[in-house]
mmCIF file of C-alpha atoms in Angstrom:
data_model
loop_
_atom_site.group_PDB
_atom_site.id
_atom_site.type_symbol
_atom_site.label_atom_id
_atom_site.label_comp_id
_atom_site.label_asym_id
_atom_site.label_seq_id
_atom_site.Cartn_x
_atom_site.Cartn_y
_atom_site.Cartn_z
ATOM 1 C CA UNK Q 24 -46.342 64.960 -77.378
ATOM 2 C CA UNK Q 25 -49.104 64.493 -76.455
ATOM 3 C CA UNK Q 26 -49.457 62.148 -72.112
ATOM 4 C CA UNK Q 27 -50.213 58.409 -72.974
ATOM 5 C CA UNK Q 28 -53.920 58.999 -70.873
ATOM 6 C CA UNK Q 29 -54.499 62.023 -72.490
ATOM 7 C CA UNK Q 30 -54.403 60.315 -75.865
ATOM 8 C CA UNK Q 31 -55.949 57.266 -74.371
ATOM 9 C CA UNK Q 32 -59.038 59.717 -73.397
ATOM 10 C CA UNK Q 33 -59.468 61.150 -76.382
ATOM 11 C CA UNK Q 34 -59.411 58.247 -78.428
ATOM 12 C CA UNK Q 35 -61.936 56.576 -76.304
ATOM 13 C CA UNK Q 36 -64.304 59.471 -77.093
ATOM 14 C CA UNK Q 37 -67.670 58.645 -75.571
ATOM 15 C CA UNK Q 38 -67.417 54.589 -76.497
ATOM 16 C CA UNK Q 39 -66.039 52.190 -73.247
ATOM 17 C CA UNK Q 40 -63.023 50.403 -72.970
ATOM 18 C CA UNK Q 41 -64.652 46.763 -72.808
ATOM 19 C CA UNK Q 42 -65.699 47.055 -76.583
ATOM 20 C CA UNK Q 43 -62.410 48.790 -78.146
ATOM 21 C CA UNK Q 44 -60.496 46.507 -80.913
ATOM 22 C CA UNK Q 45 -57.939 48.378 -82.232
ATOM 23 C CA UNK Q 46 -56.375 50.972 -79.773
ATOM 24 C CA UNK Q 47 -52.476 52.721 -81.907
ATOM 25 C CA UNK Q 48 -50.804 55.229 -79.567
ATOM 26 C CA UNK Q 49 -48.216 56.316 -81.253
ATOM 27 C CA UNK Q 50 -45.574 58.581 -80.445
ATOM 28 C CA UNK Q 51 -47.133 59.428 -76.711
ATOM 29 C CA UNK Q 52 -45.535 60.161 -73.779
ATOM 30 C CA UNK Q 53 -45.213 57.304 -71.593
ATOM 31 C CA UNK Q 54 -42.316 58.253 -68.807
ATOM 32 C CA UNK Q 55 -41.256 54.612 -69.355
ATOM 33 C CA UNK Q 56 -44.171 53.071 -68.070
ATOM 34 C CA UNK Q 57 -47.556 52.193 -69.090
ATOM 35 C CA UNK Q 58 -50.600 54.509 -66.994
ATOM 36 C CA UNK Q 59 -54.198 54.326 -67.953
ATOM 37 C CA UNK Q 60 -54.113 50.827 -70.508
ATOM 38 C CA UNK Q 61 -56.260 48.076 -67.950
ATOM 39 C CA UNK Q 62 -58.105 45.040 -68.021
ATOM 40 C CA UNK Q 63 -61.525 46.353 -69.389
ATOM 41 C CA UNK Q 64 -59.900 45.876 -72.559
ATOM 42 C CA UNK Q 65 -61.298 42.661 -72.849
ATOM 43 C CA UNK Q 66 -62.389 43.033 -76.670
ATOM 44 C CA UNK Q 67 -58.848 44.616 -78.204
ATOM 45 C CA UNK Q 68 -57.173 42.537 -80.919
ATOM 46 C CA UNK Q 69 -54.948 44.793 -81.948
ATOM 47 C CA UNK Q 70 -51.895 47.591 -79.805
ATOM 48 C CA UNK Q 71 -50.052 50.196 -81.055
ATOM 49 C CA UNK Q 72 -47.798 51.538 -78.320
ATOM 50 C CA UNK Q 73 -44.153 51.961 -81.184
ATOM 51 C CA UNK Q 74 -41.738 55.312 -79.950
ATOM 52 C CA UNK Q 75 -43.650 55.841 -76.097
ATOM 53 C CA UNK Q 76 -40.338 55.821 -74.211
ATOM 54 C CA UNK Q 77 -41.216 52.683 -72.777
ATOM 55 C CA UNK Q 78 -38.525 51.132 -70.666
ATOM 56 C CA UNK Q 79 -40.849 47.986 -68.702
ATOM 57 C CA UNK Q 80 -43.875 46.373 -69.537
ATOM 58 C CA UNK Q 81 -45.189 45.858 -65.079
ATOM 59 C CA UNK Q 82 -48.211 47.520 -65.515
ATOM 60 C CA UNK Q 83 -48.652 45.502 -68.575
ATOM 61 C CA UNK Q 84 -52.502 44.763 -68.460
ATOM 62 C CA UNK Q 85 -54.536 40.939 -69.523
ATOM 63 C CA UNK Q 86 -56.298 41.288 -73.150
ATOM 64 C CA UNK Q 87 -57.107 38.258 -73.668
ATOM 65 C CA UNK Q 88 -58.469 39.141 -77.518
ATOM 66 C CA UNK Q 89 -54.888 40.565 -78.276
ATOM 67 C CA UNK Q 90 -53.836 39.337 -81.051
ATOM 68 C CA UNK Q 91 -50.746 41.475 -82.363
ATOM 69 C CA UNK Q 92 -48.950 44.389 -80.680
ATOM 70 C CA UNK Q 93 -46.735 46.792 -81.668
ATOM 71 C CA UNK Q 94 -43.774 47.268 -79.175
ATOM 72 C CA UNK Q 95 -41.114 49.350 -81.720
ATOM 73 C CA UNK Q 96 -38.867 52.046 -80.959
ATOM 74 C CA UNK Q 97 -38.777 51.739 -77.368
ATOM 75 C CA UNK Q 98 -36.419 50.948 -74.735
ATOM 76 C CA UNK Q 99 -37.593 47.262 -73.413
ATOM 77 C CA UNK Q 100 -34.926 44.891 -71.743
ATOM 78 C CA UNK Q 101 -36.913 41.828 -69.919
ATOM 79 C CA UNK Q 102 -40.448 41.895 -68.490
ATOM 80 C CA UNK Q 103 -41.615 39.767 -70.977
ATOM 81 C CA UNK Q 104 -43.328 37.042 -68.644
ATOM 82 C CA UNK Q 105 -46.468 40.240 -68.433
ATOM 83 C CA UNK Q 106 -47.812 39.241 -71.444
ATOM 84 C CA UNK Q 107 -49.266 36.071 -70.269
ATOM 85 C CA UNK Q 108 -51.792 37.883 -69.906
ATOM 86 C CA UNK Q 109 -52.428 38.110 -73.785
ATOM 87 C CA UNK Q 110 -52.788 33.926 -74.609
ATOM 88 C CA UNK Q 111 -54.302 34.960 -77.892
ATOM 89 C CA UNK Q 112 -51.413 37.148 -79.281
ATOM 90 C CA UNK Q 113 -50.227 35.843 -83.382
ATOM 91 C CA UNK Q 114 -47.522 37.977 -84.072
ATOM 92 C CA UNK Q 115 -44.985 40.711 -82.005
ATOM 93 C CA UNK Q 116 -42.707 43.338 -82.807
ATOM 94 C CA UNK Q 117 -40.069 44.341 -80.505
ATOM 95 C CA UNK Q 118 -37.550 45.950 -82.839
ATOM 96 C CA UNK Q 119 -35.079 48.512 -82.054
ATOM 97 C CA UNK Q 120 -35.344 47.744 -78.129
ATOM 98 C CA UNK Q 121 -33.228 46.365 -75.754
ATOM 99 C CA UNK Q 122 -33.654 42.676 -75.756
ATOM 100 C CA UNK Q 123 -29.920 41.457 -75.385
ATOM 101 C CA UNK Q 124 -30.021 37.678 -75.542
ATOM 102 C CA UNK Q 125 -32.097 34.503 -75.733
ATOM 103 C CA UNK Q 126 -32.778 34.464 -71.871
ATOM 104 C CA UNK Q 127 -35.251 37.486 -71.834
ATOM 105 C CA UNK Q 128 -37.265 35.861 -74.742
ATOM 106 C CA UNK Q 129 -38.128 32.400 -71.962
ATOM 107 C CA UNK Q 130 -41.248 33.671 -70.934
ATOM 108 C CA UNK Q 131 -42.469 33.701 -74.800
ATOM 109 C CA UNK Q 132 -42.080 30.307 -74.934
ATOM 110 C CA UNK Q 133 -46.032 30.393 -72.717
ATOM 111 C CA UNK Q 134 -47.728 32.317 -75.546
ATOM 112 C CA UNK Q 135 -48.667 29.375 -78.163
ATOM 113 C CA UNK Q 136 -50.505 31.052 -80.455
ATOM 114 C CA UNK Q 137 -46.588 33.582 -82.084
ATOM 115 C CA UNK Q 138 -46.230 33.377 -84.739
ATOM 116 C CA UNK Q 139 -44.226 35.827 -85.681
ATOM 117 C CA UNK Q 140 -42.095 37.519 -84.228
ATOM 118 C CA UNK Q 141 -39.341 41.420 -84.974
ATOM 119 C CA UNK Q 142 -36.477 41.777 -83.226
ATOM 120 C CA UNK Q 143 -33.664 43.634 -85.554
ATOM 121 C CA UNK Q 144 -32.591 46.279 -84.348
ATOM 122 C CA UNK Q 145 -31.926 44.442 -80.803
ATOM 123 C CA UNK Q 146 -28.286 43.521 -79.654
ATOM 124 C CA UNK Q 147 -29.656 39.869 -79.994
ATOM 125 C CA UNK Q 148 -29.497 39.947 -83.559
ATOM 126 C CA UNK Q 149 -25.363 40.442 -83.365
ATOM 127 C CA UNK Q 150 -25.521 36.818 -82.499
ATOM 128 C CA UNK Q 151 -24.055 34.424 -85.305
ATOM 129 C CA UNK Q 152 -27.350 32.702 -86.147
ATOM 130 C CA UNK Q 153 -29.768 33.909 -83.560
ATOM 131 C CA UNK Q 154 -32.813 33.444 -86.108
ATOM 132 C CA UNK Q 155 -32.044 29.941 -85.858
ATOM 133 C CA UNK Q 156 -31.382 29.932 -81.945
ATOM 134 C CA UNK Q 157 -34.603 31.852 -81.569
ATOM 135 C CA UNK Q 158 -36.900 29.047 -83.760
ATOM 136 C CA UNK Q 159 -35.297 26.057 -81.929
ATOM 137 C CA UNK Q 160 -36.365 27.929 -78.390
ATOM 138 C CA UNK Q 161 -40.345 29.119 -79.476
ATOM 139 C CA UNK Q 162 -41.240 26.042 -81.955
ATOM 140 C CA UNK Q 163 -44.611 28.095 -82.204
ATOM 141 C CA UNK Q 164 -43.346 30.620 -83.976
ATOM 142 C CA UNK Q 165 -43.400 30.858 -88.144
ATOM 143 C CA UNK Q 166 -41.536 33.246 -88.695
ATOM 144 C CA UNK Q 167 -38.720 35.623 -86.677
ATOM 145 C CA UNK Q 168 -37.296 38.852 -88.745
ATOM 146 C CA UNK Q 169 -39.577 38.469 -91.348
ATOM 147 C CA UNK Q 170 -37.596 35.072 -92.124
ATOM 148 C CA UNK Q 171 -39.067 31.069 -91.574
ATOM 149 C CA UNK Q 172 -36.814 28.380 -89.847
ATOM 150 C CA UNK Q 173 -35.710 27.475 -93.711
ATOM 151 C CA UNK Q 174 -34.499 31.175 -94.482
ATOM 152 C CA UNK Q 175 -36.385 32.279 -96.890
ATOM 153 C CA UNK Q 176 -38.072 35.817 -96.641
ATOM 154 C CA UNK Q 177 -41.680 35.884 -95.883
ATOM 155 C CA UNK Q 178 -43.633 36.477 -99.018
ATOM 156 C CA UNK Q 179 -45.164 40.485 -98.547
ATOM 157 C CA UNK Q 180 -49.123 39.214 -98.413
ATOM 158 C CA UNK Q 181 -48.593 36.422 -95.801
ATOM 159 C CA UNK Q 182 -48.682 39.260 -93.647
ATOM 160 C CA UNK Q 183 -52.165 41.309 -94.826
ATOM 161 C CA UNK Q 184 -53.888 37.454 -94.610
ATOM 162 C CA UNK Q 185 -52.600 37.432 -91.168
ATOM 163 C CA UNK Q 186 -54.723 40.620 -90.396
ATOM 164 C CA UNK Q 187 -57.146 39.768 -92.263
ATOM 165 C CA UNK Q 188 -58.171 35.775 -90.843
ATOM 166 C CA UNK Q 189 -60.561 37.509 -88.156
ATOM 167 C CA UNK Q 190 -62.058 39.131 -90.169
ATOM 168 C CA UNK Q 191 -62.518 36.656 -93.354
ATOM 169 C CA UNK Q 192 -64.508 34.290 -90.320
ATOM 170 C CA UNK Q 193 -67.011 36.880 -89.502
ATOM 171 C CA UNK Q 194 -67.405 37.823 -93.145
ATOM 172 C CA UNK Q 195 -68.335 33.999 -93.577
ATOM 173 C CA UNK Q 196 -70.478 33.665 -90.301
ATOM 174 C CA UNK Q 197 -72.216 36.362 -92.013
ATOM 175 C CA UNK Q 198 -72.485 35.250 -95.520
ATOM 176 C CA UNK Q 199 -73.526 31.714 -93.670
ATOM 177 C CA UNK Q 200 -76.571 33.728 -92.023
ATOM 178 C CA UNK Q 201 -77.559 35.139 -96.010
ATOM 179 C CA UNK Q 202 -77.661 31.992 -97.244
ATOM 180 C CA UNK Q 203 -79.683 30.722 -94.707
ATOM 181 C CA UNK Q 204 -81.918 33.942 -95.489
ATOM 182 C CA UNK Q 205 -82.565 32.659 -99.087
ATOM 183 C CA UNK Q 206 -82.643 28.948 -98.968
ATOM 184 C CA UNK Q 207 -85.596 30.397 -95.836
ATOM 185 C CA UNK Q 208 -87.055 32.338 -98.911
ATOM 186 C CA UNK Q 209 -87.605 29.971 -101.525
ATOM 187 C CA UNK Q 210 -88.807 27.360 -99.830
ATOM 188 C CA UNK Q 211 -91.882 30.061 -98.927
ATOM 189 C CA UNK Q 212 -92.176 30.553 -102.543
ATOM 190 C CA UNK Q 213 -92.364 26.962 -103.910
ATOM 191 C CA UNK Q 214 -94.509 26.763 -100.892
ATOM 192 C CA UNK Q 215 -97.188 29.621 -101.914
ATOM 193 C CA UNK Q 216 -96.695 28.206 -105.770
ATOM 194 C CA UNK Q 217 -97.973 24.200 -104.333
ATOM 195 C CA UNK Q 218 -100.848 25.996 -103.759
ATOM 196 C CA UNK Q 219 -101.482 27.700 -106.186
ATOM 197 C CA UNK Q 220 -101.474 24.332 -108.126
ATOM 198 C CA UNK Q 221 -103.355 22.850 -105.280
ATOM 199 C CA UNK Q 222 -105.727 26.178 -105.758
ATOM 200 C CA UNK Q 223 -106.205 25.094 -109.626
ATOM 201 C CA UNK Q 224 -106.958 21.333 -109.468
ATOM 202 C CA UNK Q 225 -109.267 21.906 -106.671
ATOM 203 C CA UNK Q 226 -111.718 24.573 -109.729
ATOM 204 C CA UNK Q 227 -111.272 21.452 -111.997
#
């Protein structure tokens, strides 16, 4: 199993941390703590840390652009207040950890943009109506374990839409720029046509 610091170096290659937008560090050897990941990853949007035997979030960095965080299959029992440095977070996967009660999730109240939370295979899910309790405490959520507050199963295409939202915004801006360029070209062509008409009139 690759050490997480070594994996980070491999993933980075020649890039600077400040330009990286996606990191997949699944199944690395962490030793229980998160090492190597720093506040320098200011543009990081998607981070996957599944199955790295993570036991604490004590050294979790501030990642202002992070929208999706995968922490499944670890040993996290608390310390979620460290995620306050990720205000843009929308999707959080905590499946198969050591979360035993609702109080552990209370720090997530500060994450106003959080809409999707996965908790399956944690002890908390054995409590009766745990999903309702989570929704009551975290009203910003739309889905807990792929179920909304009315008990409806999440449509499969919703998750894809979340991942594509930011990309769509970028595409729209690109198309708008192209439309502006087309308008400019049309204007130039029209002006040239008008000039030709004026020349014909002068010749007459």
